């Protein structure tokens, strides 16, 4: 009888896996259509594409929430603890639970409200007119608070949203993490801001022909280990990395500014970091819930690691700067390696998050985290948001945004209802340093290799300890397995203090 | 009670249309994934993409053949004769009938056998070894004959296959059409072949830089009316045109040979002809069975019309030749307009269909049509095919293929089970001439406009009489509405006799 039960369990599990593979294919098809929309689709395709994407999403959703999925999940029972099958069931139960808790009406209203809010946000930002956006944000926020009610939470309502992007993350822990960062970083920024303004980043503006930027960027990420046989790079308005349900095809995009080196260069490193993660997940996880990054924060740790810990390091540029100079003799011929290194690491408190340096970046996130908490808790109203934004910008960075377009309206996230998403950027920064520290501890040759333009030891350690596992472990478990301890701000703060202390003589 | 019935009918029709829109979206998603596979997908994406395409196709098929579709088709009753709704029901009943007649096992076996046959065909063609392909072709043929048994037919088994590509086409009518063509064309080719060999097409080989070819081709098809806001042109190994379920996004591809002008130039005109058709279907037909061309033959008439009747005409080149000469001074500087016109219209019996001139092309098709009939009737075995091929090549064109790779193995169609498809190429040629004749009769300014590089009158007539109707009418009905009579070889034969009679002094 035990055998019969086990057979029935395994058959249910297999049927469930086939169903999940179909869902993965539908989502992957949506991803291909999304990639195309952002790279090559002619404008006339917009309406048709919206219908196609909505259909694919609806079918995948219907397949996930159908009672048949619930029946299979029940019939699949418990699989051996720690096994891949147990991980599959854990992830699907989580997603199925979430999806079935959400009323179809709410899902549809969120989709509709955020479409409208996105359009309103674009108009509001263009006109720097908060009032065009405010009523839409109110509606999206209301629906997100309703979402919290359906998803439920143990400690804090914000946890329900956080969990969508960073499984098992907790508001209380994040508060502590941000407090540690704030305490250390704010004084450093104050000290740096008090120094005479050298405008170190000036060399990054000049004559940077697109072709040279593209060739140089490709050369670097090829050395990082981005596999062109399983990926490609195209142009898009916003750089992104996208996968199609398996490691065989993971693409990145970038955009070029012929008068400014930084955006394409560091976005290319950044997106390649995401892509190398996805390209190195265990191939047998393709078309299963185990494929892809375990959380937004862990994914971001990989992009930040290659962008910042490698791509803004002295060791890296000691090798690559001569090649860059040769590529752009006009802009960089008279700029020393040291001046260039200082330029790409200039700390300059300013209003725009996506242009922020490594040090101030986290305060931009802290500000959003705090405002989101207050909005979700109901302590702050949407109408009070611009003033609260500006006050906090002044408090943390000593900067007042020129206008709302460059302040509270700068990010797309809230229009899309992505409350709980911003903290994952800082989680990424923290984990990048923790993982890098562990990698160097295990493979002390890493810094030397980077100085020779080699990245095999680092990539190998990351593949072995992070990438190949996909979503098999929860984020904290993955970090603990890889580094021997739970997520911890100490390595990141040491990194920031060492790097910027040296740069600014703090 | 009548009202209640009508309400129920309309509700069923609406539900059916929603279902059809979903099916259209799934197929369109498959088309986007297919386009990507042929243009930009990295090689590593192949396996994953095959799974995704199979899933999309399976879901669309399941949705079409489900009992729910049958129930809705019944409940939708009869809609007003001649109405768009009646046309929708007619098309869906046809597709539903076909799909439900085919056992799932046969569909799966066909898919599997043709995948294997395709791989075997590639190997066989590369090695010019018929025996590598023959057993696979036998299997595909067997399954196609089984298909005929399930689909059924009135007059001839081949009709069941023809109908898949050319609705309501009949073997008997095609026999008569080909007989009229053969009787007129074979003697012309004999006469031309007896003339001294001038190798007129020599000027088409030379230094033709890719960038120049691309710019010139784009300029021409822009003038034809290809709308870049609703399309794009990319590179692919085989040129094709593809739509995504509506007129808003219809793309073409081409390939360039820097030493030979013809392939890219005429393929660009050809694919643009297909695309202009799809771009001008009534926009309200998007995501319905009424979108897209009514048949392969009518679709081909549009590509051939722009490629041949316009793109290989004296009037067209009287305007465009100076620009082409300017683009390629090295290759064409010393070539007169007349010599160029003669080069692009050289009649030269040869073994390869896709490189054939307008006159010999139809005999390549006739040969395939006759062989397919005999294979389906059982009068010819697969093992006899190479000899039968070569004998007929000799009989019709006076040419013996150098080897099987350049003979019976040259086309991909049979490996895919596409018996009944080849005749649509010649139907396209015939209809192109008939439609063009009618267009000029209605708008006598057309030839003059073409001589000035203007195509508005021609395009306008085609849009009004052919394009906008999509699949609303059966092919013969569409042709009769547009030209006042059923499909007829006379205009095509007059065109060929006038053009090649003048060129070769026949």
PDB file of N, CA, C and O in Angstrom, chain A residues 22 25-26 28-29 32-33 35-36 40-45 48-49 51-52 55-56 58-59 228-232 244 246 248-249 251 287, chain B residues 22 25-26 28-29 32-33 35-36 40-45 48-49 51-52 55-56 58-59 228-232 244-246 248-249 251 287:
ATOM      1  N   UNK A  22       4.701  23.954 -18.822  1.00  0.00           N
ATOM      2  CA  UNK A  22       3.815  24.710 -19.714  1.00  0.00           C
ATOM      3  C   UNK A  22       3.704  26.159 -19.249  1.00  0.00           C
ATOM      4  O   UNK A  22       3.779  27.097 -20.052  1.00  0.00           O
ATOM      5  N   UNK A  25       6.782  27.924 -20.150  1.00  0.00           N
ATOM      6  CA  UNK A  25       6.829  28.246 -21.585  1.00  0.00           C
ATOM      7  C   UNK A  25       5.972  29.466 -21.909  1.00  0.00           C
ATOM      8  O   UNK A  25       6.367  30.315 -22.713  1.00  0.00           O
ATOM      9  N   UNK A  26       4.801  29.550 -21.286  1.00  0.00           N
ATOM     10  CA  UNK A  26       3.937  30.708 -21.544  1.00  0.00           C
ATOM     11  C   UNK A  26       4.606  31.990 -21.047  1.00  0.00           C
ATOM     12  O   UNK A  26       4.569  33.024 -21.719  1.00  0.00           O
ATOM     13  N   UNK A  28       7.822  32.406 -20.630  1.00  0.00           N
ATOM     14  CA  UNK A  28       8.996  32.650 -21.473  1.00  0.00           C
ATOM     15  C   UNK A  28       8.563  33.290 -22.788  1.00  0.00           C
ATOM     16  O   UNK A  28       9.218  34.212 -23.282  1.00  0.00           O
ATOM     17  N   UNK A  29       7.452  32.813 -23.345  1.00  0.00           N
ATOM     18  CA  UNK A  29       6.953  33.430 -24.583  1.00  0.00           C
ATOM     19  C   UNK A  29       6.634  34.894 -24.321  1.00  0.00           C
ATOM     20  O   UNK A  29       6.973  35.770 -25.129  1.00  0.00           O
ATOM     21  N   UNK A  32       9.873  36.781 -24.330  1.00  0.00           N
ATOM     22  CA  UNK A  32      10.386  37.037 -25.687  1.00  0.00           C
ATOM     23  C   UNK A  32       9.603  38.199 -26.306  1.00  0.00           C
ATOM     24  O   UNK A  32      10.188  39.110 -26.899  1.00  0.00           O
ATOM     25  N   UNK A  33       8.284  38.176 -26.132  1.00  0.00           N
ATOM     26  CA  UNK A  33       7.470  39.258 -26.693  1.00  0.00           C
ATOM     27  C   UNK A  33       7.799  40.593 -26.024  1.00  0.00           C
ATOM     28  O   UNK A  33       7.761  41.644 -26.660  1.00  0.00           O
ATOM     29  N   UNK A  35      10.788  41.349 -24.643  1.00  0.00           N
ATOM     30  CA  UNK A  35      12.114  41.725 -25.161  1.00  0.00           C
ATOM     31  C   UNK A  35      11.972  42.399 -26.521  1.00  0.00           C
ATOM     32  O   UNK A  35      12.538  43.472 -26.759  1.00  0.00           O
ATOM     33  N   UNK A  36      11.185  41.764 -27.385  1.00  0.00           N
ATOM     34  CA  UNK A  36      10.992  42.307 -28.730  1.00  0.00           C
ATOM     35  C   UNK A  36      10.358  43.692 -28.665  1.00  0.00           C
ATOM     36  O   UNK A  36      10.760  44.599 -29.388  1.00  0.00           O
ATOM     37  N   UNK A  40      13.003  45.748 -30.847  1.00  0.00           N
ATOM     38  CA  UNK A  40      12.828  45.812 -32.296  1.00  0.00           C
ATOM     39  C   UNK A  40      11.413  46.087 -32.773  1.00  0.00           C
ATOM     40  O   UNK A  40      11.215  46.405 -33.927  1.00  0.00           O
ATOM     41  N   UNK A  41      10.416  45.944 -31.919  1.00  0.00           N
ATOM     42  CA  UNK A  41       9.039  46.068 -32.381  1.00  0.00           C
ATOM     43  C   UNK A  41       8.741  47.447 -32.971  1.00  0.00           C
ATOM     44  O   UNK A  41       9.062  48.463 -32.358  1.00  0.00           O
ATOM     45  N   UNK A  42       8.145  47.496 -34.156  1.00  0.00           N
ATOM     46  CA  UNK A  42       7.746  48.801 -34.689  1.00  0.00           C
ATOM     47  C   UNK A  42       6.581  49.368 -33.871  1.00  0.00           C
ATOM     48  O   UNK A  42       5.828  48.600 -33.264  1.00  0.00           O
ATOM     49  N   UNK A  43       6.450  50.695 -33.858  1.00  0.00           N
ATOM     50  CA  UNK A  43       5.408  51.306 -33.010  1.00  0.00           C
ATOM     51  C   UNK A  43       4.005  50.782 -33.309  1.00  0.00           C
ATOM     52  O   UNK A  43       3.176  50.665 -32.400  1.00  0.00           O
ATOM     53  N   UNK A  44       3.748  50.437 -34.561  1.00  0.00           N
ATOM     54  CA  UNK A  44       2.412  49.961 -34.925  1.00  0.00           C
ATOM     55  C   UNK A  44       2.021  48.666 -34.242  1.00  0.00           C
ATOM     56  O   UNK A  44       0.844  48.296 -34.232  1.00  0.00           O
ATOM     57  N   UNK A  45       2.999  47.965 -33.653  1.00  0.00           N
ATOM     58  CA  UNK A  45       2.689  46.679 -33.044  1.00  0.00           C
ATOM     59  C   UNK A  45       2.174  46.775 -31.617  1.00  0.00           C
ATOM     60  O   UNK A  45       1.810  45.768 -31.011  1.00  0.00           O
ATOM     61  N   UNK A  48      -1.514  45.354 -30.497  1.00  0.00           N
ATOM     62  CA  UNK A  48      -1.575  43.913 -30.703  1.00  0.00           C
ATOM     63  C   UNK A  48      -0.713  43.205 -29.658  1.00  0.00           C
ATOM     64  O   UNK A  48      -1.102  42.188 -29.081  1.00  0.00           O
ATOM     65  N   UNK A  49       0.459  43.772 -29.410  1.00  0.00           N
ATOM     66  CA  UNK A  49       1.384  43.157 -28.471  1.00  0.00           C
ATOM     67  C   UNK A  49       0.813  43.161 -27.059  1.00  0.00           C
ATOM     68  O   UNK A  49       0.991  42.210 -26.291  1.00  0.00           O
ATOM     69  N   UNK A  51      -2.281  42.946 -26.267  1.00  0.00           N
ATOM     70  CA  UNK A  51      -3.275  41.858 -26.208  1.00  0.00           C
ATOM     71  C   UNK A  51      -2.580  40.516 -26.055  1.00  0.00           C
ATOM     72  O   UNK A  51      -2.994  39.662 -25.267  1.00  0.00           O
ATOM     73  N   UNK A  52      -1.514  40.321 -26.831  1.00  0.00           N
ATOM     74  CA  UNK A  52      -0.810  39.035 -26.788  1.00  0.00           C
ATOM     75  C   UNK A  52      -0.211  38.791 -25.406  1.00  0.00           C
ATOM     76  O   UNK A  52      -0.317  37.693 -24.850  1.00  0.00           O
ATOM     77  N   UNK A  55      -2.907  37.961 -22.923  1.00  0.00           N
ATOM     78  CA  UNK A  55      -3.392  36.582 -23.104  1.00  0.00           C
ATOM     79  C   UNK A  55      -2.419  35.576 -22.507  1.00  0.00           C
ATOM     80  O   UNK A  55      -2.824  34.654 -21.786  1.00  0.00           O
ATOM     81  N   UNK A  56      -1.138  35.743 -22.779  1.00  0.00           N
ATOM     82  CA  UNK A  56      -0.146  34.796 -22.252  1.00  0.00           C
ATOM     83  C   UNK A  56      -0.146  34.818 -20.728  1.00  0.00           C
ATOM     84  O   UNK A  56      -0.105  33.771 -20.073  1.00  0.00           O
ATOM     85  N   UNK A  58      -2.606  35.784 -18.769  1.00  0.00           N
ATOM     86  CA  UNK A  58      -3.871  35.240 -18.264  1.00  0.00           C
ATOM     87  C   UNK A  58      -3.851  33.707 -18.290  1.00  0.00           C
ATOM     88  O   UNK A  58      -4.209  33.050 -17.320  1.00  0.00           O
ATOM     89  N   UNK A  59      -3.385  33.136 -19.387  1.00  0.00           N
ATOM     90  CA  UNK A  59      -3.367  31.675 -19.490  1.00  0.00           C
ATOM     91  C   UNK A  59      -2.422  31.065 -18.454  1.00  0.00           C
ATOM     92  O   UNK A  59      -2.744  30.057 -17.830  1.00  0.00           O
ATOM     93  N   UNK A 228      28.236  34.429 -25.241  1.00  0.00           N
ATOM     94  CA  UNK A 228      27.492  34.958 -26.392  1.00  0.00           C
ATOM     95  C   UNK A 228      26.776  33.869 -27.173  1.00  0.00           C
ATOM     96  O   UNK A 228      25.872  34.168 -27.952  1.00  0.00           O
ATOM     97  N   UNK A 229      27.191  32.633 -26.984  1.00  0.00           N
ATOM     98  CA  UNK A 229      26.465  31.542 -27.637  1.00  0.00           C
ATOM     99  C   UNK A 229      25.118  31.291 -26.980  1.00  0.00           C
ATOM    100  O   UNK A 229      24.272  30.585 -27.530  1.00  0.00           O
ATOM    101  N   UNK A 230      24.930  31.880 -25.796  1.00  0.00           N
ATOM    102  CA  UNK A 230      23.665  31.718 -25.084  1.00  0.00           C
ATOM    103  C   UNK A 230      23.123  33.087 -24.668  1.00  0.00           C
ATOM    104  O   UNK A 230      22.472  33.213 -23.621  1.00  0.00           O
ATOM    105  N   UNK A 231      23.428  34.077 -25.488  1.00  0.00           N
ATOM    106  CA  UNK A 231      22.933  35.409 -25.166  1.00  0.00           C
ATOM    107  C   UNK A 231      23.240  36.385 -26.275  1.00  0.00           C
ATOM    108  O   UNK A 231      23.833  36.016 -27.301  1.00  0.00           O
ATOM    109  N   UNK A 232      22.830  37.612 -26.105  1.00  0.00           N
ATOM    110  CA  UNK A 232      23.149  38.670 -27.044  1.00  0.00           C
ATOM    111  C   UNK A 232      22.904  40.015 -26.358  1.00  0.00           C
ATOM    112  O   UNK A 232      22.259  40.096 -25.317  1.00  0.00           O
ATOM    113  N   UNK A 244      14.543  33.458 -20.685  1.00  0.00           N
ATOM    114  CA  UNK A 244      13.362  32.824 -21.256  1.00  0.00           C
ATOM    115  C   UNK A 244      13.139  31.432 -20.654  1.00  0.00           C
ATOM    116  O   UNK A 244      12.826  30.482 -21.362  1.00  0.00           O
ATOM    117  N   UNK A 246      15.317  29.416 -19.046  1.00  0.00           N
ATOM    118  CA  UNK A 246      16.430  28.481 -18.977  1.00  0.00           C
ATOM    119  C   UNK A 246      17.738  29.206 -19.233  1.00  0.00           C
ATOM    120  O   UNK A 246      17.741  30.366 -19.663  1.00  0.00           O
ATOM    121  N   UNK A 248      19.911  28.763 -21.501  1.00  0.00           N
ATOM    122  CA  UNK A 248      20.397  28.718 -22.883  1.00  0.00           C
ATOM    123  C   UNK A 248      20.257  30.015 -23.645  1.00  0.00           C
ATOM    124  O   UNK A 248      20.825  30.157 -24.738  1.00  0.00           O
ATOM    125  N   UNK A 249      19.497  30.956 -23.123  1.00  0.00           N
ATOM    126  CA  UNK A 249      19.238  32.197 -23.867  1.00  0.00           C
ATOM    127  C   UNK A 249      18.927  33.298 -22.852  1.00  0.00           C
ATOM    128  O   UNK A 249      17.794  33.435 -22.404  1.00  0.00           O
ATOM    129  N   UNK A 251      19.546  37.345 -22.360  1.00  0.00           N
ATOM    130  CA  UNK A 251      19.965  38.515 -23.146  1.00  0.00           C
ATOM    131  C   UNK A 251      20.071  39.777 -22.297  1.00  0.00           C
ATOM    132  O   UNK A 251      19.398  39.908 -21.280  1.00  0.00           O
ATOM    133  N   UNK A 287      12.769  25.503 -17.337  1.00  0.00           N
ATOM    134  CA  UNK A 287      11.318  25.236 -17.376  1.00  0.00           C
ATOM    135  C   UNK A 287      10.769  24.712 -16.051  1.00  0.00           C
ATOM    136  O   UNK A 287       9.699  24.109 -16.037  1.00  0.00           O
TER     137      UNK A 287
ATOM    138  N   UNK B  22      -7.957  34.589 -28.417  1.00  0.00           N
ATOM    139  CA  UNK B  22      -6.924  33.930 -27.599  1.00  0.00           C
ATOM    140  C   UNK B  22      -6.080  32.999 -28.463  1.00  0.00           C
ATOM    141  O   UNK B  22      -4.848  32.987 -28.362  1.00  0.00           O
ATOM    142  N   UNK B  25      -3.781  35.033 -30.458  1.00  0.00           N
ATOM    143  CA  UNK B  25      -2.661  35.534 -29.652  1.00  0.00           C
ATOM    144  C   UNK B  25      -1.603  34.455 -29.443  1.00  0.00           C
ATOM    145  O   UNK B  25      -0.401  34.735 -29.498  1.00  0.00           O
ATOM    146  N   UNK B  26      -2.043  33.230 -29.190  1.00  0.00           N
ATOM    147  CA  UNK B  26      -1.079  32.138 -28.992  1.00  0.00           C
ATOM    148  C   UNK B  26      -0.290  31.894 -30.273  1.00  0.00           C
ATOM    149  O   UNK B  26       0.930  31.704 -30.246  1.00  0.00           O
ATOM    150  N   UNK B  28       0.179  34.077 -32.661  1.00  0.00           N
ATOM    151  CA  UNK B  28       1.020  35.255 -32.893  1.00  0.00           C
ATOM    152  C   UNK B  28       2.270  35.192 -32.021  1.00  0.00           C
ATOM    153  O   UNK B  28       3.375  35.506 -32.472  1.00  0.00           O
ATOM    154  N   UNK B  29       2.091  34.759 -30.783  1.00  0.00           N
ATOM    155  CA  UNK B  29       3.259  34.613 -29.902  1.00  0.00           C
ATOM    156  C   UNK B  29       4.224  33.605 -30.521  1.00  0.00           C
ATOM    157  O   UNK B  29       5.438  33.828 -30.545  1.00  0.00           O
ATOM    158  N   UNK B  32       6.104  35.325 -33.253  1.00  0.00           N
ATOM    159  CA  UNK B  32       7.185  36.191 -32.752  1.00  0.00           C
ATOM    160  C   UNK B  32       8.384  35.329 -32.354  1.00  0.00           C
ATOM    161  O   UNK B  32       9.535  35.636 -32.695  1.00  0.00           O
ATOM    162  N   UNK B  33       8.109  34.228 -31.665  1.00  0.00           N
ATOM    163  CA  UNK B  33       9.202  33.339 -31.256  1.00  0.00           C
ATOM    164  C   UNK B  33       9.890  32.721 -32.476  1.00  0.00           C
ATOM    165  O   UNK B  33      11.107  32.509 -32.468  1.00  0.00           O
ATOM    166  N   UNK B  35      10.018  34.153 -35.522  1.00  0.00           N
ATOM    167  CA  UNK B  35      10.786  35.255 -36.132  1.00  0.00           C
ATOM    168  C   UNK B  35      12.117  35.420 -35.410  1.00  0.00           C
ATOM    169  O   UNK B  35      13.175  35.508 -36.035  1.00  0.00           O
ATOM    170  N   UNK B  36      12.045  35.454 -34.081  1.00  0.00           N
ATOM    171  CA  UNK B  36      13.255  35.630 -33.287  1.00  0.00           C
ATOM    172  C   UNK B  36      14.235  34.483 -33.545  1.00  0.00           C
ATOM    173  O   UNK B  36      15.447  34.707 -33.675  1.00  0.00           O
ATOM    174  N   UNK B  40      17.488  36.580 -34.509  1.00  0.00           N
ATOM    175  CA  UNK B  40      18.388  37.034 -33.458  1.00  0.00           C
ATOM    176  C   UNK B  40      18.734  36.006 -32.390  1.00  0.00           C
ATOM    177  O   UNK B  40      19.660  36.211 -31.622  1.00  0.00           O
ATOM    178  N   UNK B  41      17.986  34.918 -32.319  1.00  0.00           N
ATOM    179  CA  UNK B  41      18.200  33.974 -31.214  1.00  0.00           C
ATOM    180  C   UNK B  41      19.613  33.394 -31.224  1.00  0.00           C
ATOM    181  O   UNK B  41      20.084  32.945 -32.260  1.00  0.00           O
ATOM    182  N   UNK B  42      20.288  33.388 -30.077  1.00  0.00           N
ATOM    183  CA  UNK B  42      21.601  32.736 -30.029  1.00  0.00           C
ATOM    184  C   UNK B  42      21.423  31.224 -30.128  1.00  0.00           C
ATOM    185  O   UNK B  42      20.364  30.700 -29.753  1.00  0.00           O
ATOM    186  N   UNK B  43      22.445  30.520 -30.610  1.00  0.00           N
ATOM    187  CA  UNK B  43      22.306  29.069 -30.816  1.00  0.00           C
ATOM    188  C   UNK B  43      21.907  28.315 -29.545  1.00  0.00           C
ATOM    189  O   UNK B  43      21.175  27.326 -29.623  1.00  0.00           O
ATOM    190  N   UNK B  44      22.353  28.804 -28.398  1.00  0.00           N
ATOM    191  CA  UNK B  44      22.028  28.125 -27.141  1.00  0.00           C
ATOM    192  C   UNK B  44      20.542  28.084 -26.831  1.00  0.00           C
ATOM    193  O   UNK B  44      20.108  27.330 -25.969  1.00  0.00           O
ATOM    194  N   UNK B  45      19.751  28.915 -27.519  1.00  0.00           N
ATOM    195  CA  UNK B  45      18.327  28.974 -27.219  1.00  0.00           C
ATOM    196  C   UNK B  45      17.486  27.915 -27.912  1.00  0.00           C
ATOM    197  O   UNK B  45      16.279  27.811 -27.679  1.00  0.00           O
ATOM    198  N   UNK B  48      15.263  25.157 -25.834  1.00  0.00           N
ATOM    199  CA  UNK B  48      14.232  25.840 -25.062  1.00  0.00           C
ATOM    200  C   UNK B  48      13.149  26.392 -25.993  1.00  0.00           C
ATOM    201  O   UNK B  48      11.948  26.273 -25.716  1.00  0.00           O
ATOM    202  N   UNK B  49      13.590  26.969 -27.087  1.00  0.00           N
ATOM    203  CA  UNK B  49      12.644  27.556 -28.032  1.00  0.00           C
ATOM    204  C   UNK B  49      11.742  26.503 -28.646  1.00  0.00           C
ATOM    205  O   UNK B  49      10.538  26.744 -28.877  1.00  0.00           O
ATOM    206  N   UNK B  51      10.707  23.822 -27.229  1.00  0.00           N
ATOM    207  CA  UNK B  51       9.691  23.496 -26.219  1.00  0.00           C
ATOM    208  C   UNK B  51       8.615  24.575 -26.169  1.00  0.00           C
ATOM    209  O   UNK B  51       7.421  24.292 -26.087  1.00  0.00           O
ATOM    210  N   UNK B  52       9.063  25.825 -26.201  1.00  0.00           N
ATOM    211  CA  UNK B  52       8.104  26.933 -26.110  1.00  0.00           C
ATOM    212  C   UNK B  52       7.159  26.921 -27.307  1.00  0.00           C
ATOM    213  O   UNK B  52       5.937  27.099 -27.157  1.00  0.00           O
ATOM    214  N   UNK B  55       4.675  24.113 -27.021  1.00  0.00           N
ATOM    215  CA  UNK B  55       3.637  24.416 -26.030  1.00  0.00           C
ATOM    216  C   UNK B  55       2.586  25.376 -26.598  1.00  0.00           C
ATOM    217  O   UNK B  55       1.383  25.158 -26.451  1.00  0.00           O
ATOM    218  N   UNK B  56       3.044  26.436 -27.249  1.00  0.00           N
ATOM    219  CA  UNK B  56       2.092  27.410 -27.803  1.00  0.00           C
ATOM    220  C   UNK B  56       1.195  26.748 -28.845  1.00  0.00           C
ATOM    221  O   UNK B  56      -0.023  26.959 -28.868  1.00  0.00           O
ATOM    222  N   UNK B  58       0.484  23.545 -29.118  1.00  0.00           N
ATOM    223  CA  UNK B  58      -0.402  22.584 -28.469  1.00  0.00           C
ATOM    224  C   UNK B  58      -1.587  23.281 -27.811  1.00  0.00           C
ATOM    225  O   UNK B  58      -2.735  22.861 -27.969  1.00  0.00           O
ATOM    226  N   UNK B  59      -1.324  24.372 -27.104  1.00  0.00           N
ATOM    227  CA  UNK B  59      -2.417  25.068 -26.420  1.00  0.00           C
ATOM    228  C   UNK B  59      -3.414  25.647 -27.430  1.00  0.00           C
ATOM    229  O   UNK B  59      -4.629  25.579 -27.227  1.00  0.00           O
ATOM    230  N   UNK B 228       6.991  51.301 -42.595  1.00  0.00           N
ATOM    231  CA  UNK B 228       8.021  50.962 -41.601  1.00  0.00           C
ATOM    232  C   UNK B 228       7.550  51.205 -40.177  1.00  0.00           C
ATOM    233  O   UNK B 228       8.139  50.688 -39.228  1.00  0.00           O
ATOM    234  N   UNK B 229       6.510  51.991 -40.015  1.00  0.00           N
ATOM    235  CA  UNK B 229       5.949  52.186 -38.685  1.00  0.00           C
ATOM    236  C   UNK B 229       5.201  50.951 -38.210  1.00  0.00           C
ATOM    237  O   UNK B 229       4.865  50.822 -37.040  1.00  0.00           O
ATOM    238  N   UNK B 230       4.930  50.052 -39.159  1.00  0.00           N
ATOM    239  CA  UNK B 230       4.220  48.823 -38.812  1.00  0.00           C
ATOM    240  C   UNK B 230       4.981  47.609 -39.352  1.00  0.00           C
ATOM    241  O   UNK B 230       4.388  46.605 -39.724  1.00  0.00           O
ATOM    242  N   UNK B 231       6.288  47.752 -39.417  1.00  0.00           N
ATOM    243  CA  UNK B 231       7.089  46.634 -39.902  1.00  0.00           C
ATOM    244  C   UNK B 231       8.562  46.916 -39.767  1.00  0.00           C
ATOM    245  O   UNK B 231       8.961  47.971 -39.277  1.00  0.00           O
ATOM    246  N   UNK B 232       9.382  45.958 -40.161  1.00  0.00           N
ATOM    247  CA  UNK B 232      10.823  46.144 -40.164  1.00  0.00           C
ATOM    248  C   UNK B 232      11.435  45.077 -41.059  1.00  0.00           C
ATOM    249  O   UNK B 232      10.787  44.087 -41.405  1.00  0.00           O
ATOM    250  N   UNK B 244       1.837  38.973 -37.078  1.00  0.00           N
ATOM    251  CA  UNK B 244       1.548  38.553 -35.706  1.00  0.00           C
ATOM    252  C   UNK B 244       0.062  38.736 -35.391  1.00  0.00           C
ATOM    253  O   UNK B 244      -0.301  39.192 -34.308  1.00  0.00           O
ATOM    254  N   UNK B 245      -0.780  38.395 -36.371  1.00  0.00           N
ATOM    255  CA  UNK B 245      -2.215  38.386 -36.107  1.00  0.00           C
ATOM    256  C   UNK B 245      -2.940  39.692 -36.369  1.00  0.00           C
ATOM    257  O   UNK B 245      -4.116  39.815 -36.049  1.00  0.00           O
ATOM    258  N   UNK B 246      -2.255  40.671 -36.935  1.00  0.00           N
ATOM    259  CA  UNK B 246      -2.897  41.947 -37.240  1.00  0.00           C
ATOM    260  C   UNK B 246      -2.017  42.773 -38.153  1.00  0.00           C
ATOM    261  O   UNK B 246      -0.843  42.446 -38.353  1.00  0.00           O
ATOM    262  N   UNK B 248      -0.741  45.640 -37.737  1.00  0.00           N
ATOM    263  CA  UNK B 248       0.114  46.626 -37.071  1.00  0.00           C
ATOM    264  C   UNK B 248       1.585  46.268 -37.030  1.00  0.00           C
ATOM    265  O   UNK B 248       2.419  47.107 -36.692  1.00  0.00           O
ATOM    266  N   UNK B 249       1.929  45.023 -37.337  1.00  0.00           N
ATOM    267  CA  UNK B 249       3.324  44.579 -37.206  1.00  0.00           C
ATOM    268  C   UNK B 249       3.537  43.419 -38.180  1.00  0.00           C
ATOM    269  O   UNK B 249       3.224  42.280 -37.872  1.00  0.00           O
ATOM    270  N   UNK B 251       6.513  41.923 -40.615  1.00  0.00           N
ATOM    271  CA  UNK B 251       7.954  42.065 -40.821  1.00  0.00           C
ATOM    272  C   UNK B 251       8.451  41.243 -42.008  1.00  0.00           C
ATOM    273  O   UNK B 251       7.865  40.222 -42.348  1.00  0.00           O
ATOM    274  N   UNK B 287      -6.678  39.691 -34.883  1.00  0.00           N
ATOM    275  CA  UNK B 287      -7.033  38.668 -33.885  1.00  0.00           C
ATOM    276  C   UNK B 287      -8.308  37.905 -34.223  1.00  0.00           C
ATOM    277  O   UNK B 287      -8.937  37.328 -33.342  1.00  0.00           O
TER     278      UNK B 287
END
